[in-house]
Coordinates of C-alpha atoms in Angstrom, one line a residue:
Chain A
M244 CA 88.9 86.5 96.8
R245 CA 87.7 87.7 93.4
F246 CA 88.2 91.2 94.5
Q247 CA 91.8 90.4 95.3
K248 CA 92.5 88.9 91.9
R249 CA 91.1 92.0 90.1
H250 CA 93.3 94.3 92.1
I251 CA 96.4 92.2 91.4
A252 CA 95.8 92.4 87.7
L253 CA 95.5 96.2 87.9
L254 CA 98.6 96.4 90.0
V255 CA 100.6 94.3 87.6
Y256 CA 99.4 96.6 84.7
I257 CA 100.3 99.8 86.6
I258 CA 103.8 98.4 87.4
F259 CA 104.2 97.6 83.7
L260 CA 103.3 101.2 83.0
L261 CA 105.6 102.7 85.5
L262 CA 108.7 100.5 85.2
P263 CA 110.1 102.0 82.0
I264 CA 109.4 105.5 83.4
Y265 CA 111.1 104.6 86.6
W266 CA 114.1 103.3 84.7
L267 CA 114.4 106.6 82.8
F268 CA 114.2 108.5 86.1
N269 CA 116.8 106.2 87.6
M270 CA 119.2 106.8 84.8
S271 CA 118.7 110.5 85.0
I272 CA 120.1 110.7 88.5
K273 CA 123.1 108.4 87.7
T274 CA 126.4 109.4 86.3
N275 CA 127.3 108.2 82.8
T276 CA 130.0 105.9 84.2
E277 CA 127.5 104.2 86.5
I278 CA 124.9 103.9 83.6
L279 CA 127.4 102.1 81.4
G280 CA 129.1 100.3 84.2
A281 CA 126.8 98.2 86.3
M282 CA 123.1 97.3 86.3
T283 CA 121.8 98.9 89.5
L284 CA 118.1 99.2 90.5
F285 CA 118.9 102.2 92.6
P286 CA 121.7 104.7 91.9
D287 CA 124.8 104.3 94.1
A288 CA 125.5 108.0 94.2
P289 CA 122.5 110.0 93.1
T290 CA 123.5 113.2 91.3
L291 CA 121.5 116.1 90.0
N292 CA 124.2 117.1 87.6
N293 CA 122.3 116.0 84.5
Y294 CA 119.4 118.2 85.5
R295 CA 121.8 121.1 86.2
T296 CA 123.2 120.8 82.7
I297 CA 119.7 121.2 81.2
L298 CA 118.4 123.9 83.5
T299 CA 121.5 126.1 83.1
D300 CA 122.0 125.8 79.4
P301 CA 119.7 128.1 77.3
A302 CA 120.0 125.8 74.3
W303 CA 118.2 123.2 76.5
Y304 CA 115.7 125.0 78.5
S305 CA 114.5 127.3 75.7
G306 CA 113.2 124.1 74.1
Y307 CA 110.8 123.7 77.0
I308 CA 109.7 127.3 76.8
N309 CA 109.1 127.0 73.1
S310 CA 107.1 123.9 73.4
M311 CA 104.9 125.4 76.1
I312 CA 104.3 128.6 74.1
Y313 CA 103.1 126.8 71.0
V314 CA 101.0 124.3 73.0
A315 CA 99.3 127.2 74.9
I316 CA 98.6 129.1 71.7
N317 CA 97.2 126.0 70.2
V318 CA 94.9 125.2 73.1
V319 CA 93.5 128.8 73.1
I320 CA 92.9 128.8 69.4
S321 CA 91.3 125.4 69.3
L322 CA 88.9 126.1 72.2
C323 CA 87.9 129.6 70.9
V324 CA 86.9 128.3 67.4
A325 CA 85.6 124.9 68.5
L326 CA 83.2 126.2 71.2
P327 CA 80.7 128.0 68.9
A328 CA 81.1 125.3 66.2
A329 CA 80.3 122.5 68.6
Y330 CA 77.3 124.4 69.8
A331 CA 76.1 124.7 66.2
F332 CA 76.5 121.0 65.7
S333 CA 74.8 120.0 68.9
R334 CA 71.8 122.3 68.5
Y335 CA 71.0 122.9 64.8
N336 CA 70.5 121.2 61.5
F337 CA 72.0 123.1 58.7
T338 CA 72.9 122.5 55.1
G339 CA 75.8 120.1 54.9
D340 CA 76.3 119.6 58.6
K341 CA 76.9 115.9 58.5
H342 CA 79.3 116.2 55.6
L343 CA 81.1 119.0 57.3
F344 CA 81.4 117.0 60.5
F345 CA 82.9 114.0 58.7
W346 CA 85.2 116.2 56.7
L347 CA 86.5 117.7 60.0
L348 CA 87.1 114.2 61.3
T349 CA 89.0 113.3 58.2
N350 CA 91.6 115.9 59.1
R351 CA 92.1 114.0 62.4
M352 CA 92.9 111.0 60.2
A353 CA 95.4 112.7 57.9
P354 CA 98.9 111.3 58.5
P355 CA 101.1 114.2 59.5
A356 CA 103.7 112.8 57.2
V357 CA 101.4 113.6 54.2
F358 CA 101.3 117.3 55.2
L359 CA 105.0 117.7 56.1
L360 CA 106.3 119.2 52.9
P361 CA 103.2 121.3 52.0
F362 CA 103.1 122.8 55.4
F363 CA 106.8 123.7 55.2
Q364 CA 106.2 125.5 52.0
L365 CA 103.0 127.2 53.1
Y366 CA 104.4 128.6 56.2
S367 CA 107.7 129.6 54.6
S368 CA 105.8 131.5 51.9
V369 CA 104.0 133.6 54.5
N370 CA 107.2 134.1 56.6
L371 CA 105.8 132.1 59.5
F372 CA 108.5 129.5 59.4
D373 CA 110.3 129.0 62.7
T374 CA 107.6 130.8 64.7
H375 CA 105.5 129.5 67.6
I376 CA 102.3 130.5 65.8
A377 CA 103.1 128.3 62.8
V378 CA 103.4 125.2 64.9
A379 CA 100.2 126.1 66.8
L380 CA 98.3 126.6 63.6
A381 CA 99.7 123.4 62.1
H382 CA 98.6 121.5 65.2
C383 CA 95.1 122.9 64.8
L384 CA 94.7 120.6 61.9
F385 CA 94.1 117.7 64.2
N386 CA 93.2 119.5 67.5
V387 CA 90.3 121.6 66.2
P388 CA 88.4 118.6 64.8
L389 CA 89.0 116.7 68.0
A390 CA 87.9 119.6 70.2
V391 CA 84.7 120.0 68.1
W392 CA 84.1 116.3 68.5
I393 CA 84.5 116.2 72.3
L394 CA 82.7 119.4 73.0
E395 CA 79.8 118.4 70.8
G396 CA 79.4 115.3 73.0
F397 CA 79.4 117.3 76.1
M398 CA 77.0 120.0 74.8
S399 CA 74.5 117.3 73.6
G400 CA 74.2 116.3 77.2
I401 CA 72.9 119.7 78.3
P402 CA 69.1 119.9 77.9
K403 CA 67.9 122.3 75.2
E404 CA 65.2 123.7 77.5
I405 CA 68.0 125.7 79.2
D406 CA 68.7 127.5 76.0
E407 CA 65.0 128.1 75.3
T408 CA 64.4 129.4 78.8
A409 CA 67.3 131.8 78.6
Y410 CA 66.1 133.2 75.3
I411 CA 62.6 133.7 76.7
D412 CA 64.2 135.5 79.6
G413 CA 65.7 137.9 77.1
Y414 CA 69.3 136.8 77.0
S415 CA 71.0 137.5 73.7
F416 CA 73.0 134.6 72.2
P417 CA 76.5 135.9 73.1
R418 CA 75.4 136.7 76.7
F419 CA 73.7 133.4 77.1
F420 CA 76.7 131.5 75.7
T421 CA 79.3 133.2 77.9
T422 CA 77.4 133.6 81.2
I423 CA 75.2 130.4 81.3
F424 CA 76.3 127.9 78.8
I425 CA 80.1 127.9 79.2
P426 CA 79.9 127.5 83.0
L427 CA 77.6 124.5 82.4
I428 CA 80.1 122.7 80.3
R429 CA 83.2 123.7 82.4
S430 CA 84.3 120.1 82.8
G431 CA 83.9 119.5 79.1
I432 CA 86.1 122.4 78.4
G433 CA 88.6 121.1 80.8
V434 CA 88.7 117.7 79.2
T435 CA 88.9 119.3 75.7
A436 CA 91.8 121.5 76.8
F437 CA 93.5 118.4 78.2
F438 CA 93.2 116.6 75.0
C439 CA 94.4 119.5 72.9
F440 CA 97.3 120.0 75.3
M441 CA 98.1 116.3 75.1
F442 CA 98.1 115.9 71.3
S443 CA 100.0 119.2 70.8
W444 CA 102.6 118.4 73.5
V445 CA 103.4 114.9 72.2
E446 CA 103.5 115.7 68.5
L447 CA 107.0 116.1 67.1
L448 CA 107.1 115.5 63.4
L449 CA 105.3 118.7 62.4
A450 CA 106.8 120.8 65.2
R451 CA 110.3 119.8 64.2
T452 CA 109.7 120.4 60.5
L453 CA 108.3 123.9 61.0
T454 CA 111.0 125.2 63.3
S455 CA 114.8 125.5 63.2
V456 CA 116.1 127.7 66.0
E457 CA 113.7 130.3 67.4
A458 CA 110.8 128.0 68.1
K459 CA 112.5 124.6 68.3
P460 CA 110.6 122.2 70.6
I461 CA 112.3 120.4 73.4
A462 CA 111.7 117.0 71.8
A463 CA 113.8 118.0 68.8
T464 CA 116.5 119.4 71.1
M465 CA 116.9 116.0 72.6
T466 CA 118.7 114.7 69.5
R467 CA 121.6 117.0 70.5
T468 CA 122.8 114.4 73.1
V469 CA 124.3 112.3 70.3
S470 CA 127.7 113.9 70.2
A471 CA 131.2 112.9 69.0
S472 CA 132.0 111.3 72.4
G473 CA 129.0 109.0 72.1
M474 CA 125.6 109.2 73.8
D475 CA 125.2 111.3 76.9
W476 CA 122.7 108.9 78.4
G477 CA 122.3 110.7 81.7
V478 CA 121.4 114.1 80.1
L479 CA 119.1 112.4 77.6
A480 CA 117.2 110.6 80.4
A481 CA 117.0 113.8 82.5
A482 CA 115.6 115.7 79.4
G483 CA 113.1 112.9 79.0
V484 CA 112.0 113.0 82.6
L485 CA 111.5 116.8 82.3
T486 CA 109.2 116.4 79.3
I487 CA 107.0 114.1 81.4
V488 CA 106.7 116.6 84.2
P489 CA 104.3 119.1 82.5
G490 CA 102.1 116.3 81.4
A491 CA 101.9 114.9 84.9
L492 CA 101.1 118.3 86.3
V493 CA 98.3 118.8 83.8
I494 CA 96.7 115.4 84.6
W495 CA 96.9 116.2 88.3
F496 CA 95.0 119.4 87.8
V497 CA 92.2 117.9 85.7
R498 CA 92.1 114.5 87.4
N499 CA 88.6 115.0 88.8
Y500 CA 87.4 116.6 85.6
I501 CA 88.7 113.6 83.7
A502 CA 86.9 111.1 85.9
K503 CA 83.7 113.2 85.9
G504 CA 84.2 114.6 82.5
F505 CA 84.8 111.3 80.7
A506 CA 81.5 110.1 82.1
M507 CA 79.6 113.1 81.0
G508 CA 80.9 113.1 77.5
R509 CA 79.8 110.9 74.7
V510 CA 78.5 107.9 76.6
Chain B
M23 CA 67.3 115.3 70.5
N24 CA 65.2 117.2 67.9
K25 CA 67.3 119.8 66.3
I26 CA 66.0 123.0 64.7
T27 CA 67.0 123.6 61.1
N28 CA 68.8 126.9 61.0
N29 CA 71.3 127.8 58.4
K30 CA 72.6 130.7 60.4
A31 CA 74.4 128.1 62.4
W32 CA 77.0 128.2 59.6
F33 CA 78.2 131.5 61.1
L34 CA 79.1 129.6 64.3
V35 CA 81.0 127.0 62.3
L36 CA 82.7 129.4 60.0
P37 CA 85.8 130.0 62.1
V38 CA 86.5 126.2 62.4
F39 CA 85.8 125.8 58.7
L40 CA 88.3 128.6 57.8
I41 CA 91.1 127.5 60.2
V42 CA 90.9 123.9 59.2
A43 CA 90.5 124.7 55.5
I44 CA 93.7 126.8 55.5
S45 CA 95.7 124.0 57.1
A46 CA 94.0 121.2 55.2
I47 CA 92.9 122.2 51.8
I48 CA 95.9 124.3 50.7
P49 CA 98.4 121.6 51.6
L50 CA 96.2 118.9 50.1
M51 CA 96.1 120.9 46.8
T52 CA 99.9 121.2 46.9
V53 CA 100.1 117.4 47.3
V54 CA 97.7 116.8 44.4
N55 CA 99.7 119.3 42.4
Y56 CA 102.9 117.4 43.0
S57 CA 101.4 114.1 42.3
V58 CA 100.8 114.8 38.7
Q59 CA 104.0 116.7 37.8
D60 CA 107.6 116.0 37.5
I61 CA 109.5 118.8 39.2
F62 CA 113.2 119.4 38.6
D63 CA 113.3 122.9 40.0
P64 CA 110.6 125.6 40.6
Q65 CA 110.8 126.7 36.9
T66 CA 111.0 123.4 35.2
R67 CA 108.1 121.0 35.6
F68 CA 106.2 118.6 33.4
F69 CA 102.7 117.3 33.6
V70 CA 103.0 113.5 33.9
G71 CA 99.4 112.5 34.6
T72 CA 99.0 109.3 36.4
E73 CA 102.6 108.1 36.0
W74 CA 103.6 108.5 39.6
F75 CA 100.5 106.7 40.8
K76 CA 101.3 103.7 38.5
Q77 CA 104.9 103.7 39.8
V78 CA 103.8 103.8 43.4
L79 CA 101.2 101.1 42.9
E80 CA 103.8 98.8 41.4
D81 CA 106.4 99.5 44.1
T82 CA 107.0 96.2 45.8
R83 CA 108.8 97.8 48.8
L84 CA 105.7 99.8 49.3
H85 CA 103.5 96.7 49.3
D86 CA 105.8 95.2 51.9
A87 CA 105.4 98.3 54.0
L88 CA 101.7 98.2 53.6
V89 CA 101.5 94.5 54.6
R90 CA 103.7 95.2 57.7
Q91 CA 101.4 98.2 58.5
I92 CA 98.3 96.1 58.4
I93 CA 99.8 93.3 60.5
Y94 CA 101.0 95.9 63.0
T95 CA 97.7 97.7 63.3
G96 CA 95.8 94.5 63.4
S97 CA 97.9 93.1 66.2
I98 CA 97.9 96.2 68.4
L99 CA 94.1 96.5 68.1
A100 CA 93.7 92.8 68.9
I101 CA 95.8 93.3 72.1
E102 CA 94.8 96.8 73.2
I103 CA 91.0 96.7 72.9
P104 CA 90.5 93.5 75.0
L105 CA 93.2 94.5 77.4
G106 CA 91.8 98.0 77.8
I107 CA 88.3 96.6 78.5
A108 CA 89.7 94.1 81.0
I109 CA 91.7 96.8 82.9
A110 CA 88.7 99.2 82.9
L111 CA 86.7 96.5 84.6
T112 CA 89.3 96.1 87.4
L113 CA 89.4 99.9 88.2
P114 CA 87.8 100.9 91.4
R115 CA 84.5 102.8 91.1
K116 CA 84.9 105.2 94.0
G117 CA 87.3 106.4 96.6
W118 CA 90.8 107.9 96.4
G119 CA 92.0 105.1 94.2
V120 CA 90.0 106.5 91.3
S121 CA 92.1 109.7 91.0
A122 CA 95.3 107.9 91.6
C123 CA 94.5 105.4 88.8
M124 CA 93.4 108.1 86.4
V125 CA 96.7 110.0 86.9
L126 CA 98.9 106.9 86.6
L127 CA 97.0 105.5 83.6
A128 CA 97.1 108.8 81.7
L129 CA 100.8 109.3 82.3
P130 CA 102.1 107.4 79.2
L131 CA 99.7 109.3 77.0
L132 CA 101.3 112.6 77.9
I133 CA 104.9 111.7 77.1
P134 CA 106.1 113.1 73.8
W135 CA 106.3 110.4 71.2
N136 CA 110.0 110.6 70.6
V137 CA 110.6 110.3 74.4
V138 CA 108.4 107.2 74.4
G139 CA 110.8 105.8 71.7
T140 CA 113.8 106.9 73.8
I141 CA 112.4 105.3 77.0
W142 CA 112.0 101.9 75.2
Q143 CA 115.2 102.3 73.4
I144 CA 117.0 102.5 76.7
F145 CA 114.7 100.0 78.5
G146 CA 115.1 97.3 75.9
R147 CA 118.9 97.5 75.7
A148 CA 120.7 94.6 77.3
D149 CA 123.6 96.6 78.5
I150 CA 121.9 99.6 80.1
G151 CA 118.2 98.8 80.1
L152 CA 116.3 96.9 82.8
G153 CA 114.0 95.1 80.3
G154 CA 116.7 93.9 78.0
Y155 CA 118.9 92.9 80.9
V156 CA 116.1 90.8 82.6
I157 CA 115.2 89.0 79.4
R158 CA 118.9 88.3 78.7
S159 CA 119.5 87.0 82.2
L160 CA 116.5 84.6 81.7
G161 CA 118.6 83.0 79.1
I162 CA 116.6 84.3 76.1
S163 CA 118.7 85.9 73.4
Y164 CA 117.1 89.2 72.8
N165 CA 118.4 92.1 70.7
Y166 CA 115.9 94.5 69.1
S167 CA 118.4 96.2 66.9
Q168 CA 119.6 92.9 65.3
N169 CA 116.8 90.5 65.3
P170 CA 113.7 91.4 63.3
M171 CA 111.3 89.4 65.5
D172 CA 112.6 91.0 68.7
A173 CA 112.3 94.4 67.0
W174 CA 108.7 93.6 66.2
I175 CA 107.8 92.5 69.7
T176 CA 109.4 95.6 71.2
V177 CA 107.5 97.9 68.9
V178 CA 104.2 96.2 69.6
V179 CA 104.9 96.1 73.4
M180 CA 105.8 99.8 73.3
D181 CA 102.6 100.6 71.6
V182 CA 100.6 98.6 74.0
W183 CA 102.4 100.4 76.9
H184 CA 101.8 103.7 75.3
W185 CA 98.2 103.6 74.1
T186 CA 96.2 100.9 76.1
S187 CA 95.5 103.6 78.7
L188 CA 93.4 105.5 76.2
V189 CA 91.1 102.5 75.7
V190 CA 91.0 102.0 79.4
L191 CA 90.0 105.6 80.1
L192 CA 87.3 105.6 77.4
C193 CA 85.9 102.2 78.6
Y194 CA 85.9 103.4 82.2
A195 CA 83.9 106.5 81.2
G196 CA 81.4 104.1 79.6
L197 CA 81.2 101.9 82.6
R198 CA 80.7 104.9 85.0
S199 CA 77.6 105.9 83.1
I200 CA 75.8 102.7 84.1
P201 CA 73.4 103.4 87.0
D202 CA 73.7 101.2 90.1
A203 CA 70.1 100.1 89.6
Y204 CA 71.2 98.0 86.6
Y205 CA 73.6 96.0 88.7
Q206 CA 71.1 95.6 91.5
A207 CA 68.5 94.3 89.0
A208 CA 71.0 91.9 87.5
K209 CA 71.9 90.7 91.0
I210 CA 68.2 90.0 91.8
D211 CA 67.8 88.1 88.5
G212 CA 70.9 86.1 89.5
A213 CA 72.8 87.1 86.4
S214 CA 76.3 85.7 86.0
N215 CA 79.3 87.9 85.8
W216 CA 79.5 87.1 82.1
A217 CA 75.9 88.0 81.6
V218 CA 76.4 91.3 83.4
F219 CA 79.3 92.1 81.1
R220 CA 77.7 91.0 77.9
F221 CA 74.2 92.6 78.4
I222 CA 74.9 95.6 80.6
Q223 CA 78.5 96.7 80.4
L224 CA 79.4 95.9 76.8
P225 CA 76.4 97.7 75.3
K226 CA 77.1 100.8 77.4
M227 CA 80.7 100.8 76.3
Q228 CA 79.8 100.5 72.6
S229 CA 79.9 104.2 71.7
V230 CA 83.1 104.8 73.5
L231 CA 84.7 101.7 72.0
V232 CA 83.9 103.0 68.6
I233 CA 85.9 106.1 69.4
G234 CA 88.6 104.0 70.9
V235 CA 88.9 101.7 67.9
L236 CA 88.8 104.6 65.4
L237 CA 91.4 106.6 67.3
R238 CA 93.7 103.6 67.7
F239 CA 93.3 102.6 64.1
M240 CA 94.1 106.0 62.7
D241 CA 97.0 106.7 65.0
S242 CA 98.6 103.3 64.6
F243 CA 98.2 103.5 60.9
M244 CA 100.2 106.7 60.8
I245 CA 102.7 105.8 63.5
Y246 CA 106.0 107.4 62.8
T247 CA 108.0 108.8 65.7
E248 CA 108.2 105.9 68.1
P249 CA 109.5 103.2 65.7
F250 CA 111.7 105.8 64.1
V251 CA 113.4 106.5 67.4
L252 CA 113.4 102.9 68.6
T253 CA 114.5 100.9 65.6
G254 CA 114.9 103.5 62.8
G255 CA 112.7 101.1 60.7
G256 CA 115.3 98.4 61.0
P257 CA 116.8 95.9 61.2
G258 CA 116.7 96.1 57.4
N259 CA 113.2 97.2 56.6
S260 CA 111.5 94.9 59.1
T261 CA 109.8 97.7 61.1
T262 CA 109.4 100.3 58.4
F263 CA 105.8 101.3 58.3
L264 CA 104.0 103.5 55.8
S265 CA 104.7 106.9 57.4
Q266 CA 108.3 106.2 57.6
Y267 CA 108.5 104.9 54.1
L268 CA 106.7 108.1 53.0
T269 CA 109.0 110.4 54.9
R270 CA 112.0 108.7 53.6
M271 CA 110.8 109.1 50.1
A272 CA 109.8 112.8 50.4
V273 CA 112.5 114.2 52.6
G274 CA 115.3 111.7 52.3
Q275 CA 115.3 111.0 48.6
F276 CA 113.3 114.1 47.6
D277 CA 111.1 112.1 45.2
L278 CA 108.3 114.6 45.5
G279 CA 106.1 113.2 42.7
P280 CA 105.9 109.6 43.9
A281 CA 105.7 110.7 47.5
A282 CA 102.8 112.9 46.8
A283 CA 101.0 110.2 44.8
F284 CA 101.7 107.8 47.7
S285 CA 100.4 110.4 50.2
I286 CA 97.1 110.6 48.4
I287 CA 96.7 106.8 48.2
Y288 CA 97.7 106.5 51.9
F289 CA 95.1 109.1 53.0
L290 CA 92.4 107.5 50.9
I291 CA 93.0 104.1 52.6
I292 CA 92.6 105.6 56.1
L293 CA 89.6 107.5 55.0
L294 CA 87.9 104.5 53.4
V295 CA 88.4 102.2 56.4
C296 CA 87.3 104.9 58.9
W297 CA 84.2 105.7 56.8
V298 CA 83.2 102.1 56.4
F299 CA 83.7 101.5 60.2
Y300 CA 81.9 104.7 61.2
T301 CA 78.9 104.0 58.9
V302 CA 78.6 100.3 59.9
V303 CA 78.7 101.1 63.6
M304 CA 76.4 104.1 63.4
N305 CA 73.8 102.1 61.5
A306 CA 74.1 99.2 64.0
G307 CA 73.6 101.8 66.8
K308 CA 70.5 103.2 65.1
R309 CA 69.0 99.7 64.6
E310 CA 69.5 98.9 68.3
E311 CA 67.7 102.1 69.3
Q312 CA 64.6 101.2 67.2

């Protein structure tokens, strides 16, 4: 009996999570007249027109491409710089290590609103405004510290004897790191990449401030639906659904790593 | 784990240090620079010392925003942490259900923040949204864009919807690290469910809960996009939180000096709370180990 109750609670919670998303999806396959007309749980005449609008208009779909480019650049940069640093934090004591670690974390705490204007001026002055790399670098501000934090947790779980044995066997540090150590923390890297993806994908404030046309993220493009003729709810909903899809795909690929990975991390 | 002292490790940390320094220290210096000057245009500027700080500290609208922010952060932490723990306890431990639950739970976390706002904006509307429609048809007057209380509830519910999963996933990770032997031992001793929770599960979740509380505190304290899309800070100023007030000041009114002074104070508040929390919990953890 107790088992049943537990599962009901979980089920209720998951329905609570999915209902608003379902409603968005429901709206995205309705026509605007039906959205504004009657309250229907299922669309009377499902239509894919809203999606067609988005996928055929470059002004719309380039937003998705831009977002994916800067997120990908950000994940690569974050992982490349965070891996050696996390190794250093998990294996060595060095002058100022604790202060440095806390300082890194403080950047995760900095409200993006604080950095809005300085970032704009900084990237404008080096002619990086409205490029993918500018957004990717700006997102490093919170993703690199997070990546270091997560990876350090994973690396601390790997016994140090492995390092020592490898060095005795004559491995150089770079070779040990790439051929032995990185495969050992594969799942940690997967989880870290997931988190970097997540925080870069969902962030809008900085991404919108640092871009205008060339690298405009999809999330900013969505404001276009407010036109003179009122809100185009159907297209807005379809654009929203399409921003959820990449996230859902990424979770699906790392789902086992998440379950396994979370447990191996800092617990 | 015993660590070797080796200052060469700095070479490994250097790339991180450089990349974060460029995107943190230079902007921070700019902010400090603004906060002590009155700038008319790039050529005309005056040093004003602490004047902006005084002005900001005496700004009553800012005090209101801060109070709202504290109430908001307090209430979402009070809801999300216990709820997150409770949901984590109900999750299945093995089988196909694990993957399915992971994917479903993580879904809200991967939705861009402005889309989260849009989803709730639509969902809460009485004319086209299911949520607003259902509440209306229950006979409760509900309009988040007119009634401050409704706006508050909607913003809080939205945040619970959006972020509780993070707490759930973290707690679940903590729970999974408990060996089965612990539960068997507890069963032999005849421990109650509460005792199992209090003495086995909660201690194991402590370190992940620290991360959860820290992340939720920081992120809710700088929340901007979701309430901006949902309510635009309104009705009136009733859901204007600190980040929104700051952005309005810096970008909307272009009051760079006060905005910069405010940024510094804002950042220091977050820093202080996190540092206190971090230190207290880390010390508690050390004491427990001894």
